[in-house]
Coordinates of C-alpha atoms and ligand atoms in Angstrom, one line a residue:
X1 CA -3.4 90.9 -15.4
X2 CA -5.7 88.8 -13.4
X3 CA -7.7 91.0 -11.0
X4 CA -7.5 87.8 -8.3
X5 CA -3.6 88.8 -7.9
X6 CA -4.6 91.6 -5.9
X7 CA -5.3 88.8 -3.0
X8 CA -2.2 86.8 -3.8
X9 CA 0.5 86.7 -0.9
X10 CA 4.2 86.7 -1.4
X11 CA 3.9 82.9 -0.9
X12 CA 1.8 83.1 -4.5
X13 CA -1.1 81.8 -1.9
X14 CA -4.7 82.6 -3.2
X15 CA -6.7 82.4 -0.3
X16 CA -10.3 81.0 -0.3
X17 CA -13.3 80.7 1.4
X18 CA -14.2 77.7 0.4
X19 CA -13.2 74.7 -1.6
X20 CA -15.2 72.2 -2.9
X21 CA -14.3 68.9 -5.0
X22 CA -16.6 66.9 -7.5
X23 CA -17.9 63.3 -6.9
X24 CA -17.6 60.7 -9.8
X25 CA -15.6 59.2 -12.1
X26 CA -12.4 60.7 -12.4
X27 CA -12.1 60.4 -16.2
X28 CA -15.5 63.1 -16.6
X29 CA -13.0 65.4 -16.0
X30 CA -13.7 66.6 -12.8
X31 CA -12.3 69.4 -10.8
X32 CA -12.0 71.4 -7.6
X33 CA -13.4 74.7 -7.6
X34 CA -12.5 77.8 -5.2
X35 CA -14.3 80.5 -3.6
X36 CA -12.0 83.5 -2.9
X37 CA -11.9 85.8 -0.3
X38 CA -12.9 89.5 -1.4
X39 CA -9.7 91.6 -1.8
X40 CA -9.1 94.5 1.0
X41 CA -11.3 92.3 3.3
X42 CA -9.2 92.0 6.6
X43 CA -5.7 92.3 7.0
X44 CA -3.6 90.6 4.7
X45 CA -3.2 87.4 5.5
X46 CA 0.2 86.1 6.6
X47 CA 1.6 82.5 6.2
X48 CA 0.4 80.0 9.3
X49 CA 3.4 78.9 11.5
X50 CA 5.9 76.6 9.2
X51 CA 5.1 73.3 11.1
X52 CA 1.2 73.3 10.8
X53 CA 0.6 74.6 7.4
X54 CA -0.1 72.0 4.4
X55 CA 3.3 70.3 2.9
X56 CA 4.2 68.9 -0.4
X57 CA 4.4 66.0 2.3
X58 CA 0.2 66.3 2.6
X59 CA -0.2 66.4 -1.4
X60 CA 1.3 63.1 -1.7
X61 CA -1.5 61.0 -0.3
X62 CA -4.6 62.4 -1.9
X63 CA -5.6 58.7 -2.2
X64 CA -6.8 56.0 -0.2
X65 CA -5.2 52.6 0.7
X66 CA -8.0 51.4 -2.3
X67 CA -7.0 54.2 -4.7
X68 CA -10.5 56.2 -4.5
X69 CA -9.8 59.9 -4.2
X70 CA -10.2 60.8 -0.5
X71 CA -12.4 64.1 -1.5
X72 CA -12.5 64.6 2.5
X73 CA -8.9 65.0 2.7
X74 CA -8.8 67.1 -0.8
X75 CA -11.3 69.8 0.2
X76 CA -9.6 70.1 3.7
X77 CA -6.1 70.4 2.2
X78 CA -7.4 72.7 -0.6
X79 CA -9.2 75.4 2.1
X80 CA -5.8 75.6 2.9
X81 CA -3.7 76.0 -0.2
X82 CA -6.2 77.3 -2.2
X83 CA -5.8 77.4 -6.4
X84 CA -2.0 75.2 -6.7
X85 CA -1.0 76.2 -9.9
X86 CA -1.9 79.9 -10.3
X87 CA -5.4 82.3 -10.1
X88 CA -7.6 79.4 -11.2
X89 CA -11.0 79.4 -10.1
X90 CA -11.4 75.8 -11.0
X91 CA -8.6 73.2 -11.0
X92 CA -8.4 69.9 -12.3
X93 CA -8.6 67.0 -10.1
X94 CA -6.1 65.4 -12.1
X95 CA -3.9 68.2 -12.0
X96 CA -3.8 67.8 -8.6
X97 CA -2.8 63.6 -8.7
X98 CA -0.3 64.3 -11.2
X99 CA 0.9 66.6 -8.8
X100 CA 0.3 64.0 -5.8
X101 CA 2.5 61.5 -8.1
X102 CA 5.4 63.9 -8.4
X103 CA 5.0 64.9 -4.8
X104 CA 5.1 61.2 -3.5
X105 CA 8.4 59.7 -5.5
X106 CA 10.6 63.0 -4.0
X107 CA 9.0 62.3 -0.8
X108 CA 9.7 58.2 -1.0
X109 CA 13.1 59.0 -2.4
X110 CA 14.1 61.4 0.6
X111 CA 12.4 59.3 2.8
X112 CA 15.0 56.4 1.8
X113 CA 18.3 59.1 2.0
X114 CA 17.1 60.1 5.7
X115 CA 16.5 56.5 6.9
X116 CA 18.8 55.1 8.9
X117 CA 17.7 51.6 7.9
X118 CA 20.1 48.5 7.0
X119 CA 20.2 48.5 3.4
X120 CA 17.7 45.6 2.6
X121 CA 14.9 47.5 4.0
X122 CA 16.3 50.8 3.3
X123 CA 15.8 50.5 -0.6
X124 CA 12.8 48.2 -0.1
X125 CA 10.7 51.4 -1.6
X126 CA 12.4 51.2 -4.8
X127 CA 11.9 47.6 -5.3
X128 CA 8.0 47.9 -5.1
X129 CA 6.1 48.9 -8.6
X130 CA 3.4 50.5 -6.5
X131 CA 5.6 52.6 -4.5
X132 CA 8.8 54.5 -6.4
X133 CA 10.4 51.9 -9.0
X134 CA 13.6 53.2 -9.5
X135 CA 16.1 51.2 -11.7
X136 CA 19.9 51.7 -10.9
X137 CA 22.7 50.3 -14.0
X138 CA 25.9 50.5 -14.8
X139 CA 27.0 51.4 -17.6
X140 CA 29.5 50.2 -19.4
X141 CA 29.9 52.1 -23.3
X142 CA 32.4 50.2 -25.5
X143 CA 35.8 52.0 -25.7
X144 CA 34.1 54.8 -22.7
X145 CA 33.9 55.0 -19.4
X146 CA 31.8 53.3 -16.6
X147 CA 29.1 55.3 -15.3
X148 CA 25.9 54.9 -12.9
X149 CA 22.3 55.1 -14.4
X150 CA 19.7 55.7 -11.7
X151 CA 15.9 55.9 -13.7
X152 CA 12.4 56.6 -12.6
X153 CA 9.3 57.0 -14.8
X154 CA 6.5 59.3 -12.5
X155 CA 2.8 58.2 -14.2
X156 CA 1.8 61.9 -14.9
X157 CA -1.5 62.7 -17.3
X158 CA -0.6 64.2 -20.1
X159 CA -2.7 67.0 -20.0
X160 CA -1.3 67.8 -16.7
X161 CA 2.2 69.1 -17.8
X162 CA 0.5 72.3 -18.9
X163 CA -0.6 72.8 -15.4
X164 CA 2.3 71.7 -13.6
X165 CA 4.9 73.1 -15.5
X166 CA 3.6 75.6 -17.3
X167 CA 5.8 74.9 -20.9
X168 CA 6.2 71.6 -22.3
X169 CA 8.7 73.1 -24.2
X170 CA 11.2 73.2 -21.6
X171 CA 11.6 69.1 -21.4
X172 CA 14.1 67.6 -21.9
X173 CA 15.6 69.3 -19.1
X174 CA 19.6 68.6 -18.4
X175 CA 20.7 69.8 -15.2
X176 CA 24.4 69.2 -13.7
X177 CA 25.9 68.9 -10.3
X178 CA 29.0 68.5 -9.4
X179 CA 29.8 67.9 -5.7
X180 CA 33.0 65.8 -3.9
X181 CA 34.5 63.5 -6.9
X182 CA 31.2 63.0 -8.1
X183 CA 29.8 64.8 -11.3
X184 CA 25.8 63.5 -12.0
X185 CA 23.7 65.1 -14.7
X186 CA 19.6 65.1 -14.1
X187 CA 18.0 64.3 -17.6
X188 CA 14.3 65.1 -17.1
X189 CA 11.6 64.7 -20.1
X190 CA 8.1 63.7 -20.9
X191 CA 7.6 60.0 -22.1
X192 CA 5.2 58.0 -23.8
X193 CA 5.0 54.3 -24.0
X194 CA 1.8 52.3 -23.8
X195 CA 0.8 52.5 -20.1
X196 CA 0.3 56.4 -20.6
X197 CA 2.8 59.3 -20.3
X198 CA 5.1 59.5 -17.7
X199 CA 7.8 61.8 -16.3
X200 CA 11.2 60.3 -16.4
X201 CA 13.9 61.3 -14.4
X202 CA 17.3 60.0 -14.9
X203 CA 20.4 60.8 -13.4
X204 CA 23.8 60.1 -14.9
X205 CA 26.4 59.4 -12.5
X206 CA 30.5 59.7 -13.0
X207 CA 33.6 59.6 -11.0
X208 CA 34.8 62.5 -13.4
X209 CA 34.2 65.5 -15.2
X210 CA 32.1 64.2 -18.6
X211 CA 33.5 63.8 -22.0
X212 CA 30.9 64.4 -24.8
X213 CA 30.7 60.8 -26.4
X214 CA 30.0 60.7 -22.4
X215 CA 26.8 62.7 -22.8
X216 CA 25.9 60.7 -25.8
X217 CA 26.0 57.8 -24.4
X218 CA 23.5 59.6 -21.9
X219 CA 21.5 60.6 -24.4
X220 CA 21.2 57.3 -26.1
X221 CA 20.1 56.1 -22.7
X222 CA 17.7 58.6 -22.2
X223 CA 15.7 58.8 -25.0
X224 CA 15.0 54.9 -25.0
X225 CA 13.9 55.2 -21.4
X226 CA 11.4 58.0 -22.7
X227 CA 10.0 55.4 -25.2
X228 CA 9.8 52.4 -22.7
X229 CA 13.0 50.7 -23.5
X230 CA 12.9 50.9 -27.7
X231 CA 15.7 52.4 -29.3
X232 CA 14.2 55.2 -31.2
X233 CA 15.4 58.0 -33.4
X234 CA 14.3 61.1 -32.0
X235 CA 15.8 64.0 -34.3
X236 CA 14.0 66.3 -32.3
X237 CA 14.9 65.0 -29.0
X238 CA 18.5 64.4 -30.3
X239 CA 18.7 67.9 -31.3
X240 CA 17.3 69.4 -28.4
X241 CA 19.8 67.7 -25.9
X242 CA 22.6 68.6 -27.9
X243 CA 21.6 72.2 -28.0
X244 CA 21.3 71.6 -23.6
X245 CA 25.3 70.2 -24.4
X246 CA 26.1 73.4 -25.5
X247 CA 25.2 75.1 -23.0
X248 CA 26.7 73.1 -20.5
X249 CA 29.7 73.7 -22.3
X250 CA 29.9 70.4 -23.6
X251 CA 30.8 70.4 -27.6
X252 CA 29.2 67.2 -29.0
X253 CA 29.5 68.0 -32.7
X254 CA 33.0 66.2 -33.1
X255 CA 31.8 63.4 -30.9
X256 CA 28.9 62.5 -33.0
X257 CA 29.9 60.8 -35.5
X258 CA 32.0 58.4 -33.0
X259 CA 28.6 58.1 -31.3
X260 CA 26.8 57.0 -33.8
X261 CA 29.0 54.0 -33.9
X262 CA 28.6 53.7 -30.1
X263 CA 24.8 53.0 -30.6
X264 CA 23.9 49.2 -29.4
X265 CA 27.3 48.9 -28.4
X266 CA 26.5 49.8 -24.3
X267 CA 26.6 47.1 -22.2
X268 CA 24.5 47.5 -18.6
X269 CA 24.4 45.5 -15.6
X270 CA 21.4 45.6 -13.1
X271 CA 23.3 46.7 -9.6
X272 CA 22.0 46.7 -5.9
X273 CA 21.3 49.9 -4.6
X274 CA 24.1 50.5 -1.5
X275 CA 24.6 53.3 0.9
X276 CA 27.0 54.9 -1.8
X277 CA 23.8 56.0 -3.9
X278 CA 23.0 58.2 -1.2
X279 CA 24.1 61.3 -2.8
X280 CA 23.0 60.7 -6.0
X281 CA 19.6 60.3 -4.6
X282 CA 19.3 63.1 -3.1
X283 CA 20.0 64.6 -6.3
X284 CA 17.5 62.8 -7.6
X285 CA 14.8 64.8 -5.3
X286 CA 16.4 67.7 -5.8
X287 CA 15.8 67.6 -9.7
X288 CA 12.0 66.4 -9.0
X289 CA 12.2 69.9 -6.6
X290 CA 13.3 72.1 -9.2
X291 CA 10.6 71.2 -11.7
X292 CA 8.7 73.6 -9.7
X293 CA 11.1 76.3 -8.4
X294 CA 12.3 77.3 -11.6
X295 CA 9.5 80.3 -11.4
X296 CA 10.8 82.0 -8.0
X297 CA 12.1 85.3 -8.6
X298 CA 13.5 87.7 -5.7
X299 CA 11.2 91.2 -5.0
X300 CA 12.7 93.5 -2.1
X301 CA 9.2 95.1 -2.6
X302 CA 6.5 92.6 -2.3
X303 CA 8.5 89.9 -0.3
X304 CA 10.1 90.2 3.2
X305 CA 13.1 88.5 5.0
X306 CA 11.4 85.5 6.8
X307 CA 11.5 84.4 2.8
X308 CA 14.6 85.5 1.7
X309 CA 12.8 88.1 -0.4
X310 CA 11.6 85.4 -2.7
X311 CA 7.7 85.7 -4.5
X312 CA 6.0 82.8 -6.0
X313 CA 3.1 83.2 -8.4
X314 CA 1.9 79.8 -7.4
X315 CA 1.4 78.2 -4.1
X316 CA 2.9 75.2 -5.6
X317 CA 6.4 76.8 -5.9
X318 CA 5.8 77.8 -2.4
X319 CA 5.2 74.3 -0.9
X320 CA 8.1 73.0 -3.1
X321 CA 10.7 75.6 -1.7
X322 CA 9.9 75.0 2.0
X323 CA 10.3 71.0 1.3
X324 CA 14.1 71.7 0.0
X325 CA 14.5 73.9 2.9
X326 CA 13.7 70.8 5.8
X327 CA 14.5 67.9 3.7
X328 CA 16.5 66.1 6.4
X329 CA 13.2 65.9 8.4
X330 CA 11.1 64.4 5.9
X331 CA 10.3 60.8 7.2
X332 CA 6.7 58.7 6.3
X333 CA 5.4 56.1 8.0
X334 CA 2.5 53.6 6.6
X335 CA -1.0 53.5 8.8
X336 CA -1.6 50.0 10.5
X337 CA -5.4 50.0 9.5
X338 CA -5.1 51.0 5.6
X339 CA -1.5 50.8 4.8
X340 CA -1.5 54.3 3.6
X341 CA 1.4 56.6 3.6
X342 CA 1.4 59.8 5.5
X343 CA 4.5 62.1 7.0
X344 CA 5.9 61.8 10.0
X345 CA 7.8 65.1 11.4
X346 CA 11.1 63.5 12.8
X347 CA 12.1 63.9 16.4
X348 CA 8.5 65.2 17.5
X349 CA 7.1 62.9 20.3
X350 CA 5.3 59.6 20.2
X351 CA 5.6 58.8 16.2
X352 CA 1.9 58.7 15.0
X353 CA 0.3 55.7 13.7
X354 CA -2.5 55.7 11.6
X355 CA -3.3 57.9 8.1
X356 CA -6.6 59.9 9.3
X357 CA -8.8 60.3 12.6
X358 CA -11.3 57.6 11.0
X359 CA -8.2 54.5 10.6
X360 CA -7.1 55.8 14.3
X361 CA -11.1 55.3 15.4
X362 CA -11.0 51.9 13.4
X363 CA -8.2 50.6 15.0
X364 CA -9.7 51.4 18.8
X365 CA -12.9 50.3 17.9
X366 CA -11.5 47.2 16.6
X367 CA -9.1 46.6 19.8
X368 CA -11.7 47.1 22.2
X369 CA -13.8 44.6 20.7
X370 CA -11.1 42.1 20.8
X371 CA -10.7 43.2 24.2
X372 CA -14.4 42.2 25.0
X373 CA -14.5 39.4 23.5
X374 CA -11.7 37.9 25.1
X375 CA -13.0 38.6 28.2
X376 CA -16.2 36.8 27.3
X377 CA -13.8 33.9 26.2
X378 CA -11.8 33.9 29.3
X379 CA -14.7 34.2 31.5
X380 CA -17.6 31.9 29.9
X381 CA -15.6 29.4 28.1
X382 CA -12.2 29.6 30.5
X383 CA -13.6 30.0 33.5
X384 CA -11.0 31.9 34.9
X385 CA -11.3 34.7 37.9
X386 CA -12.1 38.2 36.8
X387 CA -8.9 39.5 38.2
X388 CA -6.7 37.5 36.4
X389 CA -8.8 38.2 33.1
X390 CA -8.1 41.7 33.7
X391 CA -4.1 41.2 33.6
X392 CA -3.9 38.9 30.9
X393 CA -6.3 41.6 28.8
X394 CA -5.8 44.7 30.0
X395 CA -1.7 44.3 30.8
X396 CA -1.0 47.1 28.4
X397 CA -3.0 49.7 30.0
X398 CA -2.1 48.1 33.5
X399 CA 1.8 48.9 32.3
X400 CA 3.7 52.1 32.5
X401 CA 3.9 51.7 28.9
X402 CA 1.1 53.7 28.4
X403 CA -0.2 57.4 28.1
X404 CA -1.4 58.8 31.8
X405 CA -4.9 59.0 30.1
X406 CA -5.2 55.4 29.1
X407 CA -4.0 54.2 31.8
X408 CA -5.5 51.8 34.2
X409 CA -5.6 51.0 37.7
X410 CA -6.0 46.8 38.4
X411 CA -9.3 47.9 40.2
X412 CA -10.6 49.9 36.8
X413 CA -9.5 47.1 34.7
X414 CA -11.6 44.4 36.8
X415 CA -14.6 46.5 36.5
X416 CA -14.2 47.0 32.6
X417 CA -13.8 43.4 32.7
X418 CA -17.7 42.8 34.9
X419 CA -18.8 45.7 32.3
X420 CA -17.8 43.4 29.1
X421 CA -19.4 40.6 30.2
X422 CA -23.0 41.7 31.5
X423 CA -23.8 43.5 28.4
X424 CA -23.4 40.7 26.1
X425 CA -26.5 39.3 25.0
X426 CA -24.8 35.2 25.1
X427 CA -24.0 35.9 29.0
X428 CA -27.3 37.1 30.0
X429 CA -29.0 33.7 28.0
X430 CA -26.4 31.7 30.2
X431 CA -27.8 33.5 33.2
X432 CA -31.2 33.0 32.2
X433 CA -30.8 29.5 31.5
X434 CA -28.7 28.5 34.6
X435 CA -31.6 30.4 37.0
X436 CA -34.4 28.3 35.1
X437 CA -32.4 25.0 35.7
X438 CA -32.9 24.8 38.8
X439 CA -29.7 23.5 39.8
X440 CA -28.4 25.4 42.1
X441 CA -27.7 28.1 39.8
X442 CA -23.7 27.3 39.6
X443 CA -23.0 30.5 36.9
X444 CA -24.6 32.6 38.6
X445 CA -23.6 32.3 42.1
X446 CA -19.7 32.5 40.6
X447 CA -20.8 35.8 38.7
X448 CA -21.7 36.8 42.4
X449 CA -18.8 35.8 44.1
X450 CA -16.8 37.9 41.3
X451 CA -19.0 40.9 41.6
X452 CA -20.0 40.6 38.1
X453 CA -24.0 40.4 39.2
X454 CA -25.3 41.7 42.5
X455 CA -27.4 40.0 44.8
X456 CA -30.1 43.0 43.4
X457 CA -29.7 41.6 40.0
X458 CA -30.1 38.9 40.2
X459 CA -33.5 38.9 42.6
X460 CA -34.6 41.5 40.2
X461 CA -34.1 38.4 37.1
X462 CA -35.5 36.0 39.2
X463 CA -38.6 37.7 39.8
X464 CA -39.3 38.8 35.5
X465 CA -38.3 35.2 35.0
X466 CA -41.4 34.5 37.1
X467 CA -39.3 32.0 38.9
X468 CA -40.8 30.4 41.6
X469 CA -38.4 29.9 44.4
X470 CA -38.1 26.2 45.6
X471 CA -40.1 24.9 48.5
Ligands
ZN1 ZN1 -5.4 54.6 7.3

């Protein structure tokens, strides 16, 4: 008994005060530490509305485009969520990436199921090593039957699978679905190769119920993705998936001797990923999804209908059920300033465009300095009339294209225009200079006739100039 259950909610939320996260390096171990709310202090708090509330969605991009920890973004996100994985007053930050890395592969994968993209850039996720590498093979086992391979290794640290999943003891995971002609088994299990430990996730795809020299062809598979691509005898891992055949009802004892003398004898194929892998997939997320939901138990006491009279004991289980529950919305975009991946809701408005409110600043900042200098350009060097400087610059906010609050009118556009030039410091030299040549004053008699100086302004130069006027 931990007395901070008293504040959990049915949604296995621990709400805090305040959360704050540690600078450095990450390897000194560093975590986030919580400051809960006193028990029987206010009414009990209830879930925010479904749409505004931190997603699995958020979790995936607790790093920026230069892989730094955003601690910003972290402490925001855990006010909100409070401890992840259970009544922790202090969490790993690691825990939380491993977290982010599981959360970001089911979010690319469903991202790529829900696009509607031709197939080149549809799959163009999967092709990119920094992104979610999956392989997809075909199998082909000497004297067996043809069968789809789809593999991904999630970079998880090691220490995190405590954390995360509570037991390492219950990897390997085998989980089967069958669904339309299609029967695909989900082998899930801790790896080690030498680039770390890694989650991999495999899913065994065939056009028919499985035989068992089948499922040890699977298992040959999966064990020498778990060590990188070596073939390896794991008794332990051997004996473990074929205690997971049993209970699938699979009976593997007669088949292995057969299988032994399948071993080396698979041949695979590399294959293009098509809109046929769909299904399988989704699969895919939804055996990354159950990692976490395998904890959710039903309480008609503590629990009420809006959530089918489920309780969590972590928020993490939490976040994880409402993601299966609106996985056809999921959808990311990239920011146009970092690159960085955030969600997009589908359907809601004008899609957004940048990660965070400082990339969305960046990229004004940085168009309304292009803006000024072009009109510096145009106007200096070009020569041309303020008005048409104004269209050629400002034709987006001069369209209908625009929102009603950045539009322009042509007469606010010419006078952003005038307001560009006189405040840079190379246009008032080239004013200074053209009065002190005595020449007639060309420039400045066209800044004039544009109504980019006043008459004012320009007696007003003439006269802290010390210029005397011409006899
Ligand atoms: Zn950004």
């Amino acid at each position: 008994m931990n007395p901070l259950d008293q504040i959990r909610t049915p949604q296995g939320r621990y709400p805090v005060k305040l959360a704050e996260c540690e600078h450095g390096e990450l390897a000194d171990g560093l975590s986030i530490r919580f400051i809960f709310k006193e028990p029987g202090c206010g009414a009990p708090e209830c879930e925010k509305k479904k749409n505004g509330a931190v997603g699995v969605e958020e979790l995936a991009f607790l790093v920026d485009a230069s892989f730094e920890a955003d601690h910003v973004m972290i402490e925001k996100i855990a006010k909100e969520t409070g401890p992840l994985f259970g009544p922790n007053k202090t969490e790993r930050l690691m825990d939380w990436f491993s977290e982010s890395m599981l959360a970001s592969a089911a979010i690319d994968i469903q991202a790529v199921v829900n696009s509607d993209e031709p197939d080149a850039i549809r799959f163009e996720p999967f092709l990119n090593k920094d992104r979610t590498p999956i392989t997809k093979k075909k199998m082909l086992p000497s004297g067996g039957n043809a069968f789809l391979v789809y593999s991904l290794a999630i970079a998880i640290d090691e220490k995190s699978i405590m954390a995360l999943f509570g037991d390492e003891e219950k990897f390997p995971l085998v989980k089967r679905f069958a669904f339309q002609d299609a029967y695909d088994y989900a082998f899930i299990g801790v790896g080690n190769d030498n680039e770390g430990a890694s989650l991999a996730v495999s899913l065994f795809a065939f056009h028919r119920e499985i035989t068992s020299s089948d499922f040890l062809a699977a298992c040959s598979e999966f064990a020498s993705s778990l060590k990188g691509g070596e073939v390896d005898e794991d008794d332990a891992l051997r004996s473990s998936l074929t205690e997971k055949a049993h209970s699938l009802g699979i009976d593997v004892n007669d088949a292995e001797q057969r299988a032994s003398n399948l071993d080396g004898e698979i041949e695979f194929y590399d294959e293009p990923f098509c809109k046929e892998d769909v299904p399988h997939l989704q699969k895919m997320v939804h055996a990354i999804a159950s990692l976490n939901l395998d904890v959710v138990g039903v309480d008609l006491f503590c629990s009420g209908e809006n959530d089918g009279f489920l309780v969590f004991p972590n928020y993490i289980s939490y976040l994880w059920y409402r993601f299966v529950c609106r996985l056809g919305q999921v959808k990311i975009a990239r920011c146009e300033v970092c690159g960085r991946g955030f969600s997009l809701l589908k359907g809601r408005g004008k899609p957004r465009k940048y990660c965070s409110e400082q990339c969305k600043t960046k990229a004004k900042n940085a168009r309304v300095k292009s803006q000024r200098d072009a009109c510096r350009e145009l106007f200096i060097e070009q020569q041309l009339p303020v008005s048409e400087i104004a269209k050629t610059v400002y034709a987006e906010e001069l369209s209908s294209n625009v929102r009603a609050n950045k539009r322009k009118t042509p007469e606010e556009a010419e006078n952003q225009v005038r307001k560009n030039l006189v405040g840079y410091p190379a246009f008032k030299h080239k004013v200074d200079d053209d009065l002190r040549a005595g020449a007639g004053a060309p420039f400045v008699r066209r800044c004039m006739e544009e109504g980019v100086l006043s008459a004012e302004q320009v007696a007003q130069r003439i006269s802290e100039l010390g210029i005397m006027p011409k006899k």
